[in-house]
mmCIF file of C-alpha atoms in Angstrom:
data_model
loop_
_atom_site.group_PDB
_atom_site.id
_atom_site.type_symbol
_atom_site.label_atom_id
_atom_site.label_comp_id
_atom_site.label_asym_id
_atom_site.label_seq_id
_atom_site.Cartn_x
_atom_site.Cartn_y
_atom_site.Cartn_z
ATOM 1 C CA MET A 1 24.899 -40.906 -37.961
ATOM 2 C CA LYS A 2 26.871 -39.893 -41.030
ATOM 3 C CA LEU A 3 30.236 -41.457 -41.658
ATOM 4 C CA LEU A 4 32.802 -38.812 -40.682
ATOM 5 C CA LYS A 5 34.963 -37.793 -43.614
ATOM 6 C CA THR A 6 38.321 -38.021 -41.853
ATOM 7 C CA ARG A 7 40.053 -40.770 -43.808
ATOM 8 C CA ALA A 8 41.113 -38.283 -46.487
ATOM 9 C CA LEU A 9 43.010 -36.318 -43.837
ATOM 10 C CA THR A 10 45.016 -39.175 -42.339
ATOM 11 C CA PRO A 11 47.708 -39.687 -45.043
ATOM 12 C CA LEU A 12 48.352 -35.963 -45.237
ATOM 13 C CA MET A 13 48.638 -35.670 -41.441
ATOM 14 C CA VAL A 14 51.193 -38.484 -41.292
ATOM 15 C CA ALA A 15 53.227 -36.913 -44.094
ATOM 16 C CA LEU A 16 53.212 -33.464 -42.526
ATOM 17 C CA CYS A 17 54.254 -34.651 -39.093
ATOM 18 C CA ALA A 18 57.283 -36.355 -40.674
ATOM 19 C CA LEU A 19 58.663 -33.182 -42.281
ATOM 20 C CA PRO A 20 62.254 -32.414 -41.230
ATOM 21 C CA ALA A 21 63.883 -29.069 -40.479
ATOM 22 C CA HIS A 22 67.126 -27.939 -42.109
ATOM 23 C CA ALA A 23 69.895 -25.633 -40.908
ATOM 24 C CA ASP A 24 72.928 -23.995 -42.427
ATOM 25 C CA SER A 25 76.516 -24.768 -41.455
ATOM 26 C CA ALA A 26 76.444 -22.166 -38.678
ATOM 27 C CA GLY A 27 73.412 -23.807 -37.136
ATOM 28 C CA GLU A 28 71.039 -21.007 -38.099
ATOM 29 C CA SER A 29 67.710 -22.319 -39.361
ATOM 30 C CA ILE A 30 67.098 -21.639 -43.056
ATOM 31 C CA PHE A 31 63.963 -23.742 -43.460
ATOM 32 C CA SER A 32 61.225 -23.939 -40.838
ATOM 33 C CA PHE A 33 58.098 -26.069 -40.807
ATOM 34 C CA SER A 34 54.920 -25.863 -38.778
ATOM 35 C CA GLY A 35 51.411 -27.231 -38.954
ATOM 36 C CA PHE A 36 47.919 -26.949 -37.561
ATOM 37 C CA ALA A 37 44.794 -29.068 -37.489
ATOM 38 C CA THR A 38 41.228 -29.141 -36.217
ATOM 39 C CA LEU A 39 39.087 -32.181 -35.583
ATOM 40 C CA GLY A 40 35.514 -31.002 -35.197
ATOM 41 C CA LEU A 41 32.019 -32.445 -34.824
ATOM 42 C CA VAL A 42 28.794 -30.523 -35.408
ATOM 43 C CA ALA A 43 25.093 -31.333 -35.102
ATOM 44 C CA THR A 44 21.867 -29.320 -35.121
ATOM 45 C CA ASN A 45 18.282 -29.870 -34.027
ATOM 46 C CA ASP A 46 16.895 -29.390 -37.563
ATOM 47 C CA SER A 47 17.194 -31.602 -40.647
ATOM 48 C CA GLY A 48 15.607 -28.976 -42.897
ATOM 49 C CA ALA A 49 18.982 -27.633 -44.068
ATOM 50 C CA ASP A 50 22.720 -28.179 -43.620
ATOM 51 C CA PHE A 51 24.758 -25.984 -41.298
ATOM 52 C CA VAL A 52 27.990 -25.153 -43.125
ATOM 53 C CA ILE A 53 30.855 -22.748 -43.291
ATOM 54 C CA SER A 54 29.938 -20.503 -46.216
ATOM 55 C CA GLY A 55 30.772 -22.143 -49.544
ATOM 56 C CA GLN A 56 30.619 -25.768 -48.397
ATOM 57 C CA PRO A 57 28.054 -27.960 -50.234
ATOM 58 C CA ARG A 58 27.244 -30.191 -47.240
ATOM 59 C CA GLY A 59 27.312 -29.972 -43.485
ATOM 60 C CA ALA A 60 25.536 -30.828 -40.260
ATOM 61 C CA THR A 61 21.887 -31.591 -39.576
ATOM 62 C CA LYS A 62 20.499 -33.781 -36.800
ATOM 63 C CA SER A 63 23.159 -36.221 -37.981
ATOM 64 C CA VAL A 64 26.613 -35.450 -36.600
ATOM 65 C CA SER A 65 29.098 -34.244 -39.212
ATOM 66 C CA GLY A 66 32.868 -33.882 -39.191
ATOM 67 C CA ASP A 67 32.833 -32.105 -42.549
ATOM 68 C CA VAL A 68 32.281 -28.548 -41.330
ATOM 69 C CA ASP A 69 35.337 -27.726 -39.217
ATOM 70 C CA SER A 70 37.872 -30.543 -39.679
ATOM 71 C CA LYS A 71 41.046 -29.497 -41.479
ATOM 72 C CA ILE A 72 44.802 -29.858 -41.500
ATOM 73 C CA GLY A 73 47.513 -27.601 -42.861
ATOM 74 C CA VAL A 74 51.280 -27.314 -43.003
ATOM 75 C CA GLN A 75 53.441 -24.284 -43.592
ATOM 76 C CA ALA A 76 57.056 -24.063 -44.733
ATOM 77 C CA THR A 77 59.243 -20.957 -44.743
ATOM 78 C CA ALA A 78 62.646 -20.559 -46.359
ATOM 79 C CA LYS A 79 64.825 -17.607 -45.346
ATOM 80 C CA PHE A 80 67.521 -16.981 -47.931
ATOM 81 C CA ASN A 81 69.110 -13.931 -46.284
ATOM 82 C CA GLN A 82 68.136 -10.901 -44.212
ATOM 83 C CA MET A 83 66.005 -9.535 -47.054
ATOM 84 C CA PHE A 84 64.473 -12.432 -49.013
ATOM 85 C CA SER A 85 62.268 -15.308 -47.859
ATOM 86 C CA ALA A 86 59.507 -17.538 -49.205
ATOM 87 C CA THR A 87 56.477 -19.158 -47.580
ATOM 88 C CA ALA A 88 54.126 -21.925 -48.702
ATOM 89 C CA GLN A 89 51.062 -23.358 -46.980
ATOM 90 C CA LEU A 90 49.179 -26.519 -47.946
ATOM 91 C CA LEU A 91 45.644 -26.885 -46.577
ATOM 92 C CA SER A 92 43.122 -29.717 -46.637
ATOM 93 C CA LYS A 93 39.516 -29.016 -45.629
ATOM 94 C CA GLN A 94 36.086 -29.457 -47.171
ATOM 95 C CA ASN A 95 36.187 -27.155 -50.191
ATOM 96 C CA GLY A 96 33.414 -25.785 -52.409
ATOM 97 C CA ASP A 97 33.409 -28.999 -54.455
ATOM 98 C CA GLY A 98 32.764 -31.085 -51.327
ATOM 99 C CA ASN A 99 36.096 -32.897 -51.156
ATOM 100 C CA TYR A 100 39.301 -32.675 -49.105
ATOM 101 C CA LYS A 101 41.740 -32.237 -51.959
ATOM 102 C CA PRO A 102 44.826 -30.452 -50.522
ATOM 103 C CA GLU A 103 45.171 -26.963 -51.972
ATOM 104 C CA LEU A 104 48.070 -24.539 -52.069
ATOM 105 C CA GLU A 105 46.710 -21.801 -49.825
ATOM 106 C CA TRP A 106 49.851 -19.646 -49.678
ATOM 107 C CA ALA A 107 52.893 -19.503 -51.974
ATOM 108 C CA PHE A 108 54.664 -16.174 -51.916
ATOM 109 C CA GLY A 109 58.072 -14.590 -51.904
ATOM 110 C CA LYS A 110 58.844 -11.731 -49.534
ATOM 111 C CA ALA A 111 61.350 -8.889 -49.676
ATOM 112 C CA GLN A 112 61.932 -7.131 -46.336
ATOM 113 C CA PHE A 113 63.478 -3.889 -47.579
ATOM 114 C CA SER A 114 63.695 -2.456 -44.058
ATOM 115 C CA PRO A 115 62.242 -3.244 -40.629
ATOM 116 C CA SER A 116 59.229 -1.145 -41.675
ATOM 117 C CA LEU A 117 58.738 -1.901 -45.386
ATOM 118 C CA ALA A 118 57.926 -5.295 -46.964
ATOM 119 C CA LEU A 119 56.762 -6.528 -50.356
ATOM 120 C CA ARG A 120 55.134 -9.920 -51.009
ATOM 121 C CA VAL A 121 54.387 -11.463 -54.413
ATOM 122 C CA GLY A 122 52.481 -14.678 -55.115
ATOM 123 C CA ARG A 123 49.493 -16.350 -53.424
ATOM 124 C CA MET A 124 48.534 -14.902 -50.046
ATOM 125 C CA GLY A 125 45.682 -15.025 -47.575
ATOM 126 C CA GLY A 126 42.820 -12.745 -48.594
ATOM 127 C CA PRO A 127 43.143 -9.790 -46.168
ATOM 128 C CA PHE A 128 39.436 -9.052 -45.966
ATOM 129 C CA PHE A 129 38.814 -9.577 -42.243
ATOM 130 C CA ALA A 130 40.487 -8.961 -38.898
ATOM 131 C CA VAL A 131 41.692 -12.586 -38.640
ATOM 132 C CA SER A 132 42.070 -13.348 -42.346
ATOM 133 C CA ASP A 133 45.645 -14.653 -42.074
ATOM 134 C CA PHE A 134 44.802 -17.192 -39.367
ATOM 135 C CA ARG A 135 41.061 -17.829 -39.571
ATOM 136 C CA ASP A 136 41.765 -21.464 -40.521
ATOM 137 C CA VAL A 137 44.095 -21.925 -37.534
ATOM 138 C CA GLY A 138 41.561 -22.798 -34.870
ATOM 139 C CA TYR A 139 44.153 -22.776 -32.089
ATOM 140 C CA ALA A 140 44.894 -19.090 -32.794
ATOM 141 C CA ASN A 141 41.261 -18.019 -32.297
ATOM 142 C CA THR A 142 39.124 -17.728 -29.187
ATOM 143 C CA TRP A 143 35.995 -18.939 -31.011
ATOM 144 C CA LEU A 144 35.478 -22.440 -32.274
ATOM 145 C CA ARG A 145 35.016 -20.790 -35.702
ATOM 146 C CA PRO A 146 34.888 -17.122 -36.784
ATOM 147 C CA PRO A 147 31.318 -15.694 -36.711
ATOM 148 C CA GLN A 148 29.774 -16.620 -40.046
ATOM 149 C CA ASP A 149 27.369 -13.667 -40.061
ATOM 150 C CA VAL A 150 30.467 -11.622 -40.963
ATOM 151 C CA TYR A 151 32.981 -14.112 -42.365
ATOM 152 C CA GLY A 152 30.378 -15.874 -44.534
ATOM 153 C CA GLN A 153 29.944 -12.801 -46.722
ATOM 154 C CA VAL A 154 33.188 -13.359 -48.659
ATOM 155 C CA PRO A 155 33.975 -17.086 -49.078
ATOM 156 C CA VAL A 156 37.417 -16.323 -50.539
ATOM 157 C CA SER A 157 40.467 -17.376 -48.549
ATOM 158 C CA HIS A 158 43.367 -16.309 -50.792
ATOM 159 C CA PHE A 159 44.328 -14.142 -53.744
ATOM 160 C CA ASP A 160 47.105 -14.119 -56.338
ATOM 161 C CA GLY A 161 48.995 -10.861 -56.674
ATOM 162 C CA ALA A 162 51.141 -8.603 -54.529
ATOM 163 C CA ASP A 163 50.974 -6.513 -51.391
ATOM 164 C CA LEU A 164 53.101 -3.776 -49.897
ATOM 165 C CA SER A 165 53.054 -3.046 -46.171
ATOM 166 C CA TYR A 166 54.593 -0.272 -44.124
ATOM 167 C CA GLN A 167 54.770 -0.133 -40.333
ATOM 168 C CA MET A 168 55.559 2.891 -38.211
ATOM 169 C CA PRO A 169 55.197 4.091 -34.609
ATOM 170 C CA MET A 170 52.673 6.849 -33.992
ATOM 171 C CA GLY A 171 52.431 8.011 -30.413
ATOM 172 C CA SER A 172 51.433 5.064 -28.237
ATOM 173 C CA ALA A 173 50.417 3.018 -31.274
ATOM 174 C CA THR A 174 52.071 0.999 -34.013
ATOM 175 C CA VAL A 175 50.361 1.684 -37.334
ATOM 176 C CA THR A 176 50.512 -0.736 -40.258
ATOM 177 C CA ALA A 177 49.302 0.223 -43.734
ATOM 178 C CA GLN A 178 48.856 -2.369 -46.482
ATOM 179 C CA VAL A 179 47.933 -1.991 -50.136
ATOM 180 C CA PHE A 180 47.325 -5.015 -52.335
ATOM 181 C CA GLY A 181 46.129 -6.023 -55.775
ATOM 182 C CA GLY A 182 45.602 -9.072 -57.963
ATOM 183 C CA LYS A 183 42.848 -11.594 -58.569
ATOM 184 C CA ALA A 184 41.012 -14.286 -56.615
ATOM 185 C CA ASN A 185 38.957 -17.352 -57.420
ATOM 186 C CA SER A 186 36.980 -19.830 -55.361
ATOM 187 C CA VAL A 187 34.156 -22.360 -55.498
ATOM 188 C CA LEU A 188 30.848 -21.777 -53.742
ATOM 189 C CA LYS A 189 28.789 -24.966 -53.397
ATOM 190 C CA GLY A 190 30.103 -26.316 -56.691
ATOM 191 C CA VAL A 191 29.883 -23.004 -58.595
ATOM 192 C CA ASP A 192 33.099 -21.306 -59.703
ATOM 193 C CA PHE A 193 33.464 -17.566 -59.250
ATOM 194 C CA ASP A 194 36.318 -15.099 -59.402
ATOM 195 C CA MET A 195 37.267 -11.523 -58.646
ATOM 196 C CA GLN A 196 39.374 -9.747 -61.240
ATOM 197 C CA LYS A 197 41.164 -6.398 -60.945
ATOM 198 C CA LEU A 198 41.218 -6.792 -57.172
ATOM 199 C CA MET A 199 42.523 -3.735 -55.329
ATOM 200 C CA GLY A 200 42.421 -2.971 -51.636
ATOM 201 C CA LEU A 201 43.910 -1.354 -48.594
ATOM 202 C CA ASN A 202 44.059 -2.082 -44.870
ATOM 203 C CA ALA A 203 45.125 0.106 -41.964
ATOM 204 C CA THR A 204 45.694 -1.208 -38.440
ATOM 205 C CA ALA A 205 46.625 0.639 -35.259
ATOM 206 C CA GLU A 206 47.865 -1.400 -32.283
ATOM 207 C CA PHE A 207 47.991 0.498 -28.993
ATOM 208 C CA ASP A 208 50.061 -0.274 -25.902
ATOM 209 C CA ASN A 209 46.941 -0.902 -23.794
ATOM 210 C CA GLY A 210 45.876 -3.924 -25.850
ATOM 211 C CA LEU A 211 43.484 -2.047 -28.146
ATOM 212 C CA THR A 212 43.655 -2.694 -31.901
ATOM 213 C CA LEU A 213 41.659 -0.778 -34.515
ATOM 214 C CA ARG A 214 41.336 -1.849 -38.146
ATOM 215 C CA PHE A 215 39.887 -0.460 -41.386
ATOM 216 C CA GLY A 216 39.822 -2.379 -44.669
ATOM 217 C CA HIS A 217 38.371 -1.921 -48.146
ATOM 218 C CA VAL A 218 38.621 -4.048 -51.286
ATOM 219 C CA GLN A 219 36.965 -3.821 -54.688
ATOM 220 C CA GLY A 220 37.090 -5.667 -57.975
ATOM 221 C CA ARG A 221 35.080 -7.183 -60.823
ATOM 222 C CA LEU A 222 32.922 -10.198 -59.958
ATOM 223 C CA ASN A 223 32.291 -13.150 -62.296
ATOM 224 C CA VAL A 224 29.986 -16.064 -61.382
ATOM 225 C CA HIS A 225 30.374 -19.022 -63.754
ATOM 226 C CA SER A 226 26.932 -20.634 -63.507
ATOM 227 C CA SER A 227 25.419 -22.196 -66.630
ATOM 228 C CA SER A 228 21.890 -22.102 -65.174
ATOM 229 C CA LEU A 229 22.203 -18.409 -64.317
ATOM 230 C CA ALA A 230 23.627 -17.627 -67.763
ATOM 231 C CA GLN A 231 20.708 -19.458 -69.385
ATOM 232 C CA LEU A 232 18.153 -17.530 -67.313
ATOM 233 C CA VAL A 233 19.830 -14.210 -68.155
ATOM 234 C CA ALA A 234 19.822 -15.092 -71.876
ATOM 235 C CA ILE A 235 16.098 -15.952 -71.788
ATOM 236 C CA LEU A 236 15.232 -12.699 -70.006
ATOM 237 C CA ARG A 237 17.261 -10.663 -72.486
ATOM 238 C CA SER A 238 15.156 -12.099 -75.305
ATOM 239 C CA THR A 239 11.977 -10.734 -73.673
ATOM 240 C CA PRO A 240 10.729 -7.225 -72.852
ATOM 241 C CA PHE A 241 12.204 -7.815 -69.381
ATOM 242 C CA ALA A 242 15.847 -7.658 -70.409
ATOM 243 C CA ALA A 243 16.481 -5.201 -67.565
ATOM 244 C CA VAL A 244 15.757 -8.006 -65.070
ATOM 245 C CA GLY A 245 18.314 -10.187 -66.821
ATOM 246 C CA ASN A 246 20.898 -7.416 -66.713
ATOM 247 C CA GLN A 247 20.372 -7.051 -62.950
ATOM 248 C CA LEU A 248 20.766 -10.801 -62.424
ATOM 249 C CA ASP A 249 23.881 -11.037 -64.568
ATOM 250 C CA ALA A 250 27.134 -11.580 -62.654
ATOM 251 C CA THR A 251 29.664 -11.128 -65.434
ATOM 252 C CA ASP A 252 32.339 -8.473 -64.892
ATOM 253 C CA LYS A 253 30.227 -6.680 -62.293
ATOM 254 C CA LYS A 254 31.610 -4.257 -59.728
ATOM 255 C CA ALA A 255 31.820 -5.602 -56.178
ATOM 256 C CA SER A 256 33.289 -4.231 -52.948
ATOM 257 C CA PHE A 257 33.727 -5.147 -49.299
ATOM 258 C CA THR A 258 34.461 -2.778 -46.424
ATOM 259 C CA GLY A 259 35.175 -3.619 -42.806
ATOM 260 C CA LEU A 260 35.806 -1.917 -39.478
ATOM 261 C CA GLY A 261 37.299 -3.899 -36.604
ATOM 262 C CA LEU A 262 38.155 -3.507 -32.957
ATOM 263 C CA SER A 263 39.822 -5.837 -30.512
ATOM 264 C CA TRP A 264 40.764 -5.229 -26.901
ATOM 265 C CA ASP A 265 42.846 -7.726 -24.982
ATOM 266 C CA GLN A 266 43.581 -6.431 -21.506
ATOM 267 C CA GLY A 267 44.273 -8.616 -18.502
ATOM 268 C CA ASN A 268 41.750 -11.444 -18.487
ATOM 269 C CA TRP A 269 39.209 -9.703 -20.701
ATOM 270 C CA ILE A 270 38.815 -10.160 -24.473
ATOM 271 C CA THR A 271 36.580 -7.974 -26.666
ATOM 272 C CA LEU A 272 36.230 -8.523 -30.421
ATOM 273 C CA PHE A 273 34.052 -6.552 -32.847
ATOM 274 C CA GLU A 274 33.706 -6.242 -36.622
ATOM 275 C CA TYR A 275 31.245 -4.321 -38.803
ATOM 276 C CA THR A 276 31.240 -5.059 -42.536
ATOM 277 C CA LYS A 277 29.426 -4.130 -45.759
ATOM 278 C CA ARG A 278 29.302 -6.029 -49.058
ATOM 279 C CA LYS A 279 28.080 -4.386 -52.258
ATOM 280 C CA THR A 280 27.723 -5.751 -55.792
ATOM 281 C CA GLU A 281 26.045 -4.797 -59.056
ATOM 282 C CA SER A 282 24.627 -8.306 -59.598
ATOM 283 C CA PHE A 283 22.172 -10.815 -58.148
ATOM 284 C CA VAL A 284 24.549 -11.254 -55.194
ATOM 285 C CA PRO A 285 22.813 -9.031 -52.616
ATOM 286 C CA ASP A 286 24.235 -6.092 -50.721
ATOM 287 C CA THR A 287 24.681 -7.045 -47.070
ATOM 288 C CA THR A 288 25.725 -5.686 -43.681
ATOM 289 C CA GLY A 289 27.250 -7.976 -41.080
ATOM 290 C CA TRP A 290 28.478 -7.431 -37.541
ATOM 291 C CA TYR A 291 29.436 -9.350 -34.412
ATOM 292 C CA LEU A 292 30.475 -8.632 -30.844
ATOM 293 C CA THR A 293 32.370 -11.153 -28.719
ATOM 294 C CA LEU A 294 33.176 -10.883 -25.015
ATOM 295 C CA GLY A 295 35.454 -13.407 -23.318
ATOM 296 C CA TYR A 296 37.149 -13.851 -19.955
ATOM 297 C CA ARG A 297 40.224 -15.960 -19.227
ATOM 298 C CA TYR A 298 40.000 -17.969 -16.036
ATOM 299 C CA GLY A 299 43.173 -19.994 -15.796
ATOM 300 C CA LYS A 300 43.176 -22.445 -18.693
ATOM 301 C CA PHE A 301 39.496 -21.787 -19.438
ATOM 302 C CA THR A 302 38.019 -18.974 -21.534
ATOM 303 C CA PRO A 303 34.232 -18.729 -21.634
ATOM 304 C CA TYR A 304 32.908 -16.368 -24.305
ATOM 305 C CA ALA A 305 29.653 -15.062 -25.757
ATOM 306 C CA THR A 306 28.946 -13.710 -29.241
ATOM 307 C CA VAL A 307 25.990 -11.901 -30.776
ATOM 308 C CA SER A 308 25.944 -11.295 -34.526
ATOM 309 C CA GLN A 309 23.678 -10.445 -37.424
ATOM 310 C CA LEU A 310 23.734 -10.576 -41.204
ATOM 311 C CA LYS A 311 21.299 -8.176 -42.870
ATOM 312 C CA GLN A 312 20.353 -7.833 -46.522
ATOM 313 C CA ASP A 313 20.384 -4.218 -47.647
ATOM 314 C CA ASP A 314 19.340 -4.736 -51.267
ATOM 315 C CA SER A 315 18.673 -7.765 -53.465
ATOM 316 C CA ASN A 316 19.872 -5.673 -56.451
ATOM 317 C CA VAL A 317 17.111 -7.201 -58.600
ATOM 318 C CA VAL A 318 13.626 -5.741 -59.212
ATOM 319 C CA ASN A 319 11.435 -8.476 -60.657
ATOM 320 C CA SER A 320 9.140 -6.449 -62.915
ATOM 321 C CA ILE A 321 7.654 -9.474 -64.703
ATOM 322 C CA PRO A 322 3.856 -9.244 -64.301
ATOM 323 C CA THR A 323 1.653 -12.101 -63.127
ATOM 324 C CA GLY A 324 -1.557 -13.315 -64.707
ATOM 325 C CA VAL A 325 -0.582 -12.497 -68.280
ATOM 326 C CA SER A 326 0.399 -15.983 -69.403
ATOM 327 C CA PRO A 327 1.548 -19.284 -67.884
ATOM 328 C CA GLN A 328 4.969 -18.777 -69.478
ATOM 329 C CA LEU A 329 5.480 -15.402 -67.819
ATOM 330 C CA ASN A 330 4.204 -16.770 -64.510
ATOM 331 C CA ALA A 331 6.817 -19.530 -64.677
ATOM 332 C CA LEU A 332 9.550 -17.076 -65.632
ATOM 333 C CA LYS A 333 8.646 -14.760 -62.771
ATOM 334 C CA ALA A 334 8.673 -17.683 -60.308
ATOM 335 C CA THR A 335 12.134 -18.723 -61.537
ATOM 336 C CA VAL A 336 13.495 -15.218 -61.002
ATOM 337 C CA ASP A 337 11.886 -15.043 -57.553
ATOM 338 C CA GLY A 338 13.446 -18.389 -56.650
ATOM 339 C CA THR A 339 16.879 -17.209 -57.768
ATOM 340 C CA ILE A 340 16.585 -14.066 -55.644
ATOM 341 C CA GLN A 341 15.283 -16.006 -52.623
ATOM 342 C CA ALA A 342 18.165 -18.499 -52.835
ATOM 343 C CA GLN A 343 20.563 -15.588 -52.210
ATOM 344 C CA SER A 344 18.644 -14.338 -49.171
ATOM 345 C CA ASN A 345 21.090 -14.924 -46.328
ATOM 346 C CA ARG A 346 19.612 -12.842 -43.520
ATOM 347 C CA GLN A 347 20.059 -14.316 -40.069
ATOM 348 C CA LYS A 348 20.757 -13.546 -36.400
ATOM 349 C CA THR A 349 22.982 -15.581 -34.101
ATOM 350 C CA THR A 350 23.602 -15.860 -30.380
ATOM 351 C CA ALA A 351 26.521 -18.069 -29.350
ATOM 352 C CA LEU A 352 28.065 -19.308 -26.112
ATOM 353 C CA GLY A 353 31.395 -21.088 -26.049
ATOM 354 C CA LEU A 354 34.188 -22.381 -23.863
ATOM 355 C CA ARG A 355 37.867 -22.781 -24.733
ATOM 356 C CA TRP A 356 40.089 -25.051 -22.642
ATOM 357 C CA ASP A 357 43.831 -24.813 -23.204
ATOM 358 C CA ALA A 358 44.441 -28.437 -22.345
ATOM 359 C CA TYR A 359 48.126 -28.473 -23.314
ATOM 360 C CA ARG A 360 50.736 -26.035 -24.580
ATOM 361 C CA ASN A 361 49.707 -26.670 -28.199
ATOM 362 C CA VAL A 362 46.177 -28.104 -27.818
ATOM 363 C CA ALA A 363 42.867 -26.318 -27.275
ATOM 364 C CA VAL A 364 39.530 -28.055 -26.734
ATOM 365 C CA LYS A 365 36.397 -26.033 -27.508
ATOM 366 C CA GLY A 366 32.658 -26.366 -27.232
ATOM 367 C CA GLN A 367 30.170 -23.929 -28.749
ATOM 368 C CA TYR A 368 26.396 -23.544 -28.818
ATOM 369 C CA GLU A 369 24.689 -21.298 -31.370
ATOM 370 C CA ARG A 370 21.067 -20.296 -31.725
ATOM 371 C CA ILE A 371 20.563 -19.103 -35.306
ATOM 372 C CA THR A 372 17.379 -17.464 -36.562
ATOM 373 C CA PRO A 373 17.441 -17.390 -40.383
ATOM 374 C CA ASP A 374 15.084 -15.344 -42.543
ATOM 375 C CA GLY A 375 14.886 -17.643 -45.538
ATOM 376 C CA PRO A 376 17.800 -20.054 -45.959
ATOM 377 C CA GLY A 377 20.274 -17.734 -44.244
ATOM 378 C CA LEU A 378 23.766 -19.195 -44.539
ATOM 379 C CA PHE A 379 22.471 -22.766 -44.413
ATOM 380 C CA THR A 380 22.604 -24.906 -47.539
ATOM 381 C CA ASN A 381 20.343 -27.556 -49.100
ATOM 382 C CA PRO A 382 17.208 -25.968 -47.546
ATOM 383 C CA GLN A 383 13.975 -27.923 -47.684
ATOM 384 C CA PRO A 384 10.585 -26.227 -48.316
ATOM 385 C CA GLY A 385 9.513 -24.229 -45.285
ATOM 386 C CA PHE A 386 12.972 -23.945 -43.754
ATOM 387 C CA GLY A 387 13.645 -20.549 -42.219
ATOM 388 C CA ALA A 388 9.995 -19.610 -41.836
ATOM 389 C CA GLY A 389 10.391 -17.961 -38.450
ATOM 390 C CA GLY A 390 12.014 -20.781 -36.483
ATOM 391 C CA SER A 391 15.444 -20.930 -34.853
ATOM 392 C CA VAL A 392 18.069 -23.652 -35.257
ATOM 393 C CA ASN A 393 20.294 -24.857 -32.438
ATOM 394 C CA VAL A 394 23.862 -25.750 -33.468
ATOM 395 C CA TYR A 395 26.129 -27.824 -31.204
ATOM 396 C CA SER A 396 29.861 -27.971 -31.936
ATOM 397 C CA VAL A 397 32.976 -29.460 -30.324
ATOM 398 C CA SER A 398 36.530 -29.347 -31.611
ATOM 399 C CA VAL A 399 40.137 -30.113 -30.788
ATOM 400 C CA ASP A 400 42.618 -27.602 -32.248
ATOM 401 C CA PHE A 401 46.332 -28.174 -32.208
ATOM 402 C CA VAL A 402 49.518 -26.783 -33.691
ATOM 403 C CA PHE A 403 52.776 -28.600 -34.326
#
C-alpha cells in the first residue's frame, strides 16, 4: 500500500482552523473566515494505469491512494461597506506538478453596484461548468467527485481577469447573466499550458419549482508549453509533412468550450445533467462529454447513480506520413501516432454512490465506478495494452467537512 500523502496537509489544516474572526465597533462582522476539506481514499482493480482527477500526474491503482481527492482550503472575505468587498481562497490539493503546494485559488475584489449588478476583478473560479465555483468543496456536492467524463475536459480551475453579472426576475424564474474575460494557466501532468484572450458568457435560469437551466460558452487562444512537442513540430516542419506539424502545434491556437446544464431538486429527488463540447485547432482533440445523475434523499442518506461518456469527435491531426519508404519516416510516423494516441481520452462510466450526512458539517461518501476506456481514457501512466477493451473498477471513500 502506498504511503498516503497527507502530512503536507496537516500544518495548513492546523493554521486554518486557528484563524480568528474580526468585527467592527458596532458588532457587525467585517471579516469572515470559512474552510473546507476532503480526506479521500481510492483504489482500483487494475495496475495498468493510474486513476486520477484530470491533470494529476499520479493516482490510484490496486494500491490505495489518498492523492486523488484529499484537499483542504480556506476562504476569507472582507466587507468594506455596502458596495465593496474582497475574497481570497487558499487551496492545497495534488496539483499538476504532483505536490500539495498551497495555491491562491481566488483573490478578487467585488463591487455590488445594485442588488442586481456586480463586478469582480482579480482571480476567480473558472466558470466553465455548472458547479465550477464549488467543485472542490466536496461537502457541497452530492457526488464524491464531479463526473470526470465532463469535468476532465478542461483541467483549469481559475482565471485572472474580470466578470460582470446581472440578475433579474423573469416570470417564475430568476435569470442571471454573466460575461467574463481574462487569461488562465494551469499544469497538466507536469506540462504548463495557458489560455490567452479568454472571453465567455454564462446564462442561468432558476425556477420556483427547483429547476435550474444553464448555458455557457468560453473561447480563447491555447498555448501548450511542451519542449518535446515543440521539437516534434520543428522536425515535421523541416520535412514535406509540415502540414502534420502545423496540425500538432499548440501555440496560439483557437480553443472553445460550450456547455448546457440542467438540475432539478424537488422534494427528495435530485436530477443533474450536463452536455459539453470542447473544440481546438491543435493536437488537443475535439470532444463531447455528458452525464446524468439521479439521487434520492432518504433521511440523512442520499443514494445516487450516474452514467456518463466522453467521446472524441476529431483528433484534429491527419497523419499523412507514408509507411515503407524509409526507416526514418516509419519512426517519425510512429512518433506522431503515439502523440495522437496519448490524447485519446474516450471512455464510458457507470457509477453508484451513497452520501451520509453524518453531522451538520460532515458528509461521508462511498462511490463505485465502472469505467470502460478506449485507449488511455482519462487515466494516466498507462502501460502497454491498457484500455484494450477491458473495464476498470474504481472504489472510493471520502469524508467531506466544512468549518
